[in-house]
mmCIF file of C-alpha atoms in Angstrom:
data_model
loop_
_atom_site.group_PDB
_atom_site.id
_atom_site.type_symbol
_atom_site.label_atom_id
_atom_site.label_comp_id
_atom_site.label_asym_id
_atom_site.label_seq_id
_atom_site.Cartn_x
_atom_site.Cartn_y
_atom_site.Cartn_z
ATOM 1 C CA UNK A 1007 -0.055 0.054 0.063
ATOM 2 C CA UNK A 1008 0.645 3.799 -0.847
ATOM 3 C CA UNK A 1009 0.061 6.180 1.273
ATOM 4 C CA UNK A 1010 1.444 9.812 0.758
ATOM 5 C CA UNK A 1011 1.771 13.141 3.611
ATOM 6 C CA UNK A 1012 0.457 16.286 1.803
ATOM 7 C CA UNK A 1013 -0.470 20.179 2.727
ATOM 8 C CA UNK A 1014 1.116 22.999 2.473
ATOM 9 C CA UNK A 1015 4.650 24.157 3.680
ATOM 10 C CA UNK A 1016 4.477 24.139 8.062
ATOM 11 C CA UNK A 1017 1.436 22.140 8.203
ATOM 12 C CA UNK A 1018 3.490 19.112 9.658
ATOM 13 C CA UNK A 1019 4.458 16.387 7.320
ATOM 14 C CA UNK A 1020 7.726 15.528 7.782
ATOM 15 C CA UNK A 1021 7.494 16.068 11.910
ATOM 16 C CA UNK A 1022 4.787 13.309 11.530
ATOM 17 C CA UNK A 1023 7.202 11.004 8.936
ATOM 18 C CA UNK A 1024 10.036 11.227 11.443
ATOM 19 C CA UNK A 1025 7.299 9.983 14.041
ATOM 20 C CA UNK A 1026 6.108 7.797 11.560
ATOM 21 C CA UNK A 1027 9.177 6.141 11.003
ATOM 22 C CA UNK A 1028 9.260 5.143 14.479
ATOM 23 C CA UNK A 1029 5.908 3.604 14.901
ATOM 24 C CA UNK A 1030 6.598 1.407 12.085
ATOM 25 C CA UNK A 1031 9.657 0.702 11.927
ATOM 26 C CA UNK A 1032 8.655 -2.085 9.045
ATOM 27 C CA UNK A 1033 8.228 0.615 6.485
ATOM 28 C CA UNK A 1034 9.481 2.656 3.719
ATOM 29 C CA UNK A 1035 9.327 5.924 4.649
ATOM 30 C CA UNK A 1036 10.282 8.664 1.880
ATOM 31 C CA UNK A 1037 10.043 11.987 0.951
ATOM 32 C CA UNK A 1038 10.272 13.871 -1.434
ATOM 33 C CA UNK A 1039 11.916 15.993 -3.451
ATOM 34 C CA UNK A 1040 14.347 13.398 -2.777
ATOM 35 C CA UNK A 1041 17.943 13.101 -1.228
ATOM 36 C CA UNK A 1042 19.137 11.802 -4.778
ATOM 37 C CA UNK A 1043 21.343 14.124 -7.393
ATOM 38 C CA UNK A 1044 17.611 15.354 -9.292
ATOM 39 C CA UNK A 1045 16.465 16.205 -5.332
ATOM 40 C CA UNK A 1046 19.350 18.181 -5.227
ATOM 41 C CA UNK A 1047 18.143 19.916 -8.012
ATOM 42 C CA UNK A 1048 15.304 20.810 -6.822
ATOM 43 C CA UNK A 1049 15.879 22.034 -3.784
ATOM 44 C CA UNK A 1050 18.718 24.571 -6.052
ATOM 45 C CA UNK A 1051 15.515 26.058 -8.478
ATOM 46 C CA UNK A 1052 13.361 26.044 -5.526
ATOM 47 C CA UNK A 1053 15.858 28.107 -3.527
ATOM 48 C CA UNK A 1054 16.032 30.872 -6.620
ATOM 49 C CA UNK A 1055 13.742 33.121 -6.620
ATOM 50 C CA UNK A 1056 14.278 33.394 -10.476
ATOM 51 C CA UNK A 1057 14.310 29.871 -11.633
ATOM 52 C CA UNK A 1058 11.923 28.910 -14.593
ATOM 53 C CA UNK A 1059 8.591 27.508 -13.253
ATOM 54 C CA UNK A 1060 7.716 25.175 -16.105
ATOM 55 C CA UNK A 1061 11.573 23.935 -16.008
ATOM 56 C CA UNK A 1062 11.040 23.236 -12.239
ATOM 57 C CA UNK A 1063 7.638 21.570 -12.984
ATOM 58 C CA UNK A 1064 10.130 19.189 -14.772
ATOM 59 C CA UNK A 1065 13.203 18.753 -12.796
ATOM 60 C CA UNK A 1066 10.569 17.606 -10.058
ATOM 61 C CA UNK A 1067 9.345 15.326 -12.372
ATOM 62 C CA UNK A 1068 12.482 13.764 -12.568
ATOM 63 C CA UNK A 1069 13.004 13.237 -9.349
ATOM 64 C CA UNK A 1070 9.907 11.793 -8.997
ATOM 65 C CA UNK A 1071 10.497 9.714 -11.973
ATOM 66 C CA UNK A 1072 13.900 8.477 -9.972
ATOM 67 C CA UNK A 1073 12.152 7.935 -7.052
ATOM 68 C CA UNK A 1074 9.178 5.953 -7.871
ATOM 69 C CA UNK A 1075 11.384 3.523 -10.194
ATOM 70 C CA UNK A 1076 14.965 3.559 -7.621
ATOM 71 C CA UNK A 1077 12.218 3.317 -4.012
ATOM 72 C CA UNK A 1078 8.395 3.184 -4.082
ATOM 73 C CA UNK A 1079 7.568 0.612 -6.718
ATOM 74 C CA UNK A 1080 10.405 -1.555 -5.174
ATOM 75 C CA UNK A 1081 8.920 -1.538 -2.259
ATOM 76 C CA UNK A 1082 5.732 -1.954 -3.554
ATOM 77 C CA UNK A 1083 6.673 -5.544 -5.529
ATOM 78 C CA UNK A 1084 8.095 -6.442 -2.313
ATOM 79 C CA UNK A 1085 5.515 -6.474 -0.237
ATOM 80 C CA UNK A 1086 6.335 -3.250 1.842
ATOM 81 C CA UNK A 1087 4.190 0.049 2.784
ATOM 82 C CA UNK A 1088 5.463 3.016 1.994
ATOM 83 C CA UNK A 1089 4.990 5.824 3.329
ATOM 84 C CA UNK A 1090 5.931 9.232 1.760
ATOM 85 C CA UNK A 1091 5.716 12.743 2.951
ATOM 86 C CA UNK A 1092 5.151 14.512 -1.222
ATOM 87 C CA UNK A 1093 3.816 12.626 -3.636
ATOM 88 C CA UNK A 1094 1.773 13.154 -7.295
ATOM 89 C CA UNK A 1095 -0.148 15.497 -5.461
ATOM 90 C CA UNK A 1096 1.805 18.651 -4.041
ATOM 91 C CA UNK A 1097 3.680 18.869 -7.761
ATOM 92 C CA UNK A 1098 -0.388 19.779 -9.086
ATOM 93 C CA UNK A 1099 -0.894 21.901 -6.342
ATOM 94 C CA UNK A 1100 2.306 23.827 -5.605
ATOM 95 C CA UNK A 1101 3.326 23.659 -9.644
ATOM 96 C CA UNK A 1102 -0.370 24.301 -10.311
ATOM 97 C CA UNK A 1103 0.069 27.351 -8.343
ATOM 98 C CA UNK A 1104 3.326 29.146 -10.131
ATOM 99 C CA UNK A 1105 2.518 27.778 -13.607
ATOM 100 C CA UNK A 1106 -1.547 29.588 -13.582
ATOM 101 C CA UNK A 1107 -1.402 32.059 -16.446
ATOM 102 C CA UNK A 1108 1.535 29.955 -18.240
ATOM 103 C CA UNK A 1109 -0.201 26.873 -19.282
ATOM 104 C CA UNK A 1110 -3.257 26.705 -19.952
ATOM 105 C CA UNK A 1111 -4.889 24.909 -17.009
ATOM 106 C CA UNK A 1112 -1.783 23.585 -15.491
ATOM 107 C CA UNK A 1113 -3.364 21.361 -12.908
ATOM 108 C CA UNK A 1114 -4.835 19.252 -16.259
ATOM 109 C CA UNK A 1115 -0.863 19.979 -17.794
ATOM 110 C CA UNK A 1116 1.382 18.328 -14.678
ATOM 111 C CA UNK A 1117 -1.590 15.497 -13.792
ATOM 112 C CA UNK A 1118 -1.638 14.262 -17.576
ATOM 113 C CA UNK A 1119 2.385 14.041 -17.329
ATOM 114 C CA UNK A 1120 2.311 12.127 -14.297
ATOM 115 C CA UNK A 1121 -0.303 10.447 -15.748
ATOM 116 C CA UNK A 1122 1.462 7.994 -18.242
ATOM 117 C CA UNK A 1123 4.311 6.795 -16.076
ATOM 118 C CA UNK A 1124 3.120 7.059 -12.364
ATOM 119 C CA UNK A 1125 1.459 4.560 -9.665
ATOM 120 C CA UNK A 1126 -1.303 6.835 -7.645
ATOM 121 C CA UNK A 1127 -0.946 7.183 -3.532
ATOM 122 C CA UNK A 1128 -3.200 4.241 -2.579
ATOM 123 C CA UNK A 1129 -5.035 6.724 0.151
ATOM 124 C CA UNK A 1130 -3.581 10.738 1.341
ATOM 125 C CA UNK A 1131 -3.083 12.420 4.360
ATOM 126 C CA UNK A 1132 -3.867 15.436 4.340
ATOM 127 C CA UNK A 1133 -2.264 18.317 6.123
ATOM 128 C CA UNK A 1134 -4.933 21.294 6.385
ATOM 129 C CA UNK A 1135 -3.276 24.840 7.837
ATOM 130 C CA UNK A 1136 -4.381 28.158 6.459
ATOM 131 C CA UNK A 1137 -1.726 29.529 4.998
ATOM 132 C CA UNK A 1138 -0.554 31.869 6.727
ATOM 133 C CA UNK A 1139 0.191 29.912 9.466
ATOM 134 C CA UNK A 1140 2.252 27.827 6.814
ATOM 135 C CA UNK A 1141 4.570 30.010 6.118
ATOM 136 C CA UNK A 1142 4.912 31.119 9.823
ATOM 137 C CA UNK A 1143 6.052 27.946 10.708
ATOM 138 C CA UNK A 1144 7.760 27.037 7.207
ATOM 139 C CA UNK A 1145 9.530 30.126 7.958
ATOM 140 C CA UNK A 1146 9.021 31.930 4.952
ATOM 141 C CA UNK A 1147 12.493 30.023 3.408
ATOM 142 C CA UNK A 1148 11.920 30.205 -0.387
ATOM 143 C CA UNK A 1149 9.817 31.660 -2.610
ATOM 144 C CA UNK A 1150 7.298 28.595 -2.623
ATOM 145 C CA UNK A 1151 6.890 29.493 1.416
ATOM 146 C CA UNK A 1152 5.249 32.398 1.584
ATOM 147 C CA UNK A 1153 1.859 33.165 2.932
ATOM 148 C CA UNK A 1154 0.207 34.305 -1.207
ATOM 149 C CA UNK A 1155 1.565 31.891 -2.554
ATOM 150 C CA UNK A 1156 0.206 29.018 -0.420
ATOM 151 C CA UNK A 1157 -3.029 30.386 -0.287
ATOM 152 C CA UNK A 1158 -3.213 29.708 -4.344
ATOM 153 C CA UNK A 1159 -1.448 25.985 -3.093
ATOM 154 C CA UNK A 1160 -3.950 25.440 -0.417
ATOM 155 C CA UNK A 1161 -7.178 26.129 -2.633
ATOM 156 C CA UNK A 1162 -5.433 23.334 -5.420
ATOM 157 C CA UNK A 1163 -5.713 20.940 -2.547
ATOM 158 C CA UNK A 1164 -9.727 21.233 -2.416
ATOM 159 C CA UNK A 1165 -9.504 21.037 -6.242
ATOM 160 C CA UNK A 1166 -7.740 17.885 -5.925
ATOM 161 C CA UNK A 1167 -9.780 16.671 -2.895
ATOM 162 C CA UNK A 1168 -12.899 17.691 -3.842
ATOM 163 C CA UNK A 1169 -11.871 15.701 -7.974
ATOM 164 C CA UNK A 1170 -11.029 12.586 -5.064
ATOM 165 C CA UNK A 1171 -13.111 12.269 -1.857
ATOM 166 C CA UNK A 1172 -12.329 9.201 -1.322
ATOM 167 C CA UNK A 1173 -8.691 9.088 -1.947
ATOM 168 C CA UNK A 1174 -8.012 12.293 0.742
ATOM 169 C CA UNK A 1175 -8.568 12.219 4.570
ATOM 170 C CA UNK A 1176 -7.924 15.281 6.319
ATOM 171 C CA UNK A 1177 -6.254 16.357 9.748
ATOM 172 C CA UNK A 1178 -6.331 19.467 10.918
ATOM 173 C CA UNK A 1179 -2.849 20.107 11.612
ATOM 174 C CA UNK A 1180 -3.638 23.395 13.925
ATOM 175 C CA UNK A 1181 -3.492 20.866 16.658
ATOM 176 C CA UNK A 1182 -0.236 20.204 18.530
ATOM 177 C CA UNK A 1183 2.194 17.583 16.818
ATOM 178 C CA UNK A 1184 1.105 14.999 19.734
ATOM 179 C CA UNK A 1185 -2.515 15.225 17.997
ATOM 180 C CA UNK A 1186 -1.490 15.278 14.434
ATOM 181 C CA UNK A 1187 0.731 12.379 14.853
ATOM 182 C CA UNK A 1188 -2.337 10.796 16.772
ATOM 183 C CA UNK A 1189 -4.774 11.268 14.235
ATOM 184 C CA UNK A 1190 -2.933 10.321 11.548
ATOM 185 C CA UNK A 1191 -2.078 6.967 14.263
ATOM 186 C CA UNK A 1192 -5.601 6.063 13.582
ATOM 187 C CA UNK A 1193 -5.908 7.349 10.079
ATOM 188 C CA UNK A 1194 -3.527 4.684 9.293
ATOM 189 C CA UNK A 1195 -5.411 1.431 12.086
ATOM 190 C CA UNK A 1196 -8.615 2.673 9.890
ATOM 191 C CA UNK A 1197 -6.326 1.948 6.740
ATOM 192 C CA UNK A 1198 -4.349 -1.308 7.228
#
């Protein structure tokens, strides 16, 4: 089973993944962008305020393709539970916001690219937090972490949830880390 953790920056996904790594040592816990050289290229791009949004999308997609073939698919083939901090929905939500006005219907464009090669998650846990709190928690250290941008991303996540409500499980991420982790464990128990 492939379970993804999604939400805007500052929602606490990384903290949850660390806790799940401890409580589910049998699972393959992973993240995007990865620590591969593809992921390093993504990190360099998002740290640059003047990087091209379309080029950046394809860096994210290259990182995802490598992650899928090197980590996700082998683990799933071995019968492991895979839990990923960010996955396809992040690209649709974030790059959909970044490409708004640059390509027609950016969310559909990005979804279409992935359709040819990706494996969609069996379930997605969505950590819901308002953009202002998310930006404050994240520290606004790069162009993708500012409240105005995160507001657009938040709207895109809501569109994704409306499109596939059975896959998404919403958790209120404004609560304490312990409460969010407990809620995540409850969702996992119901899924597994």
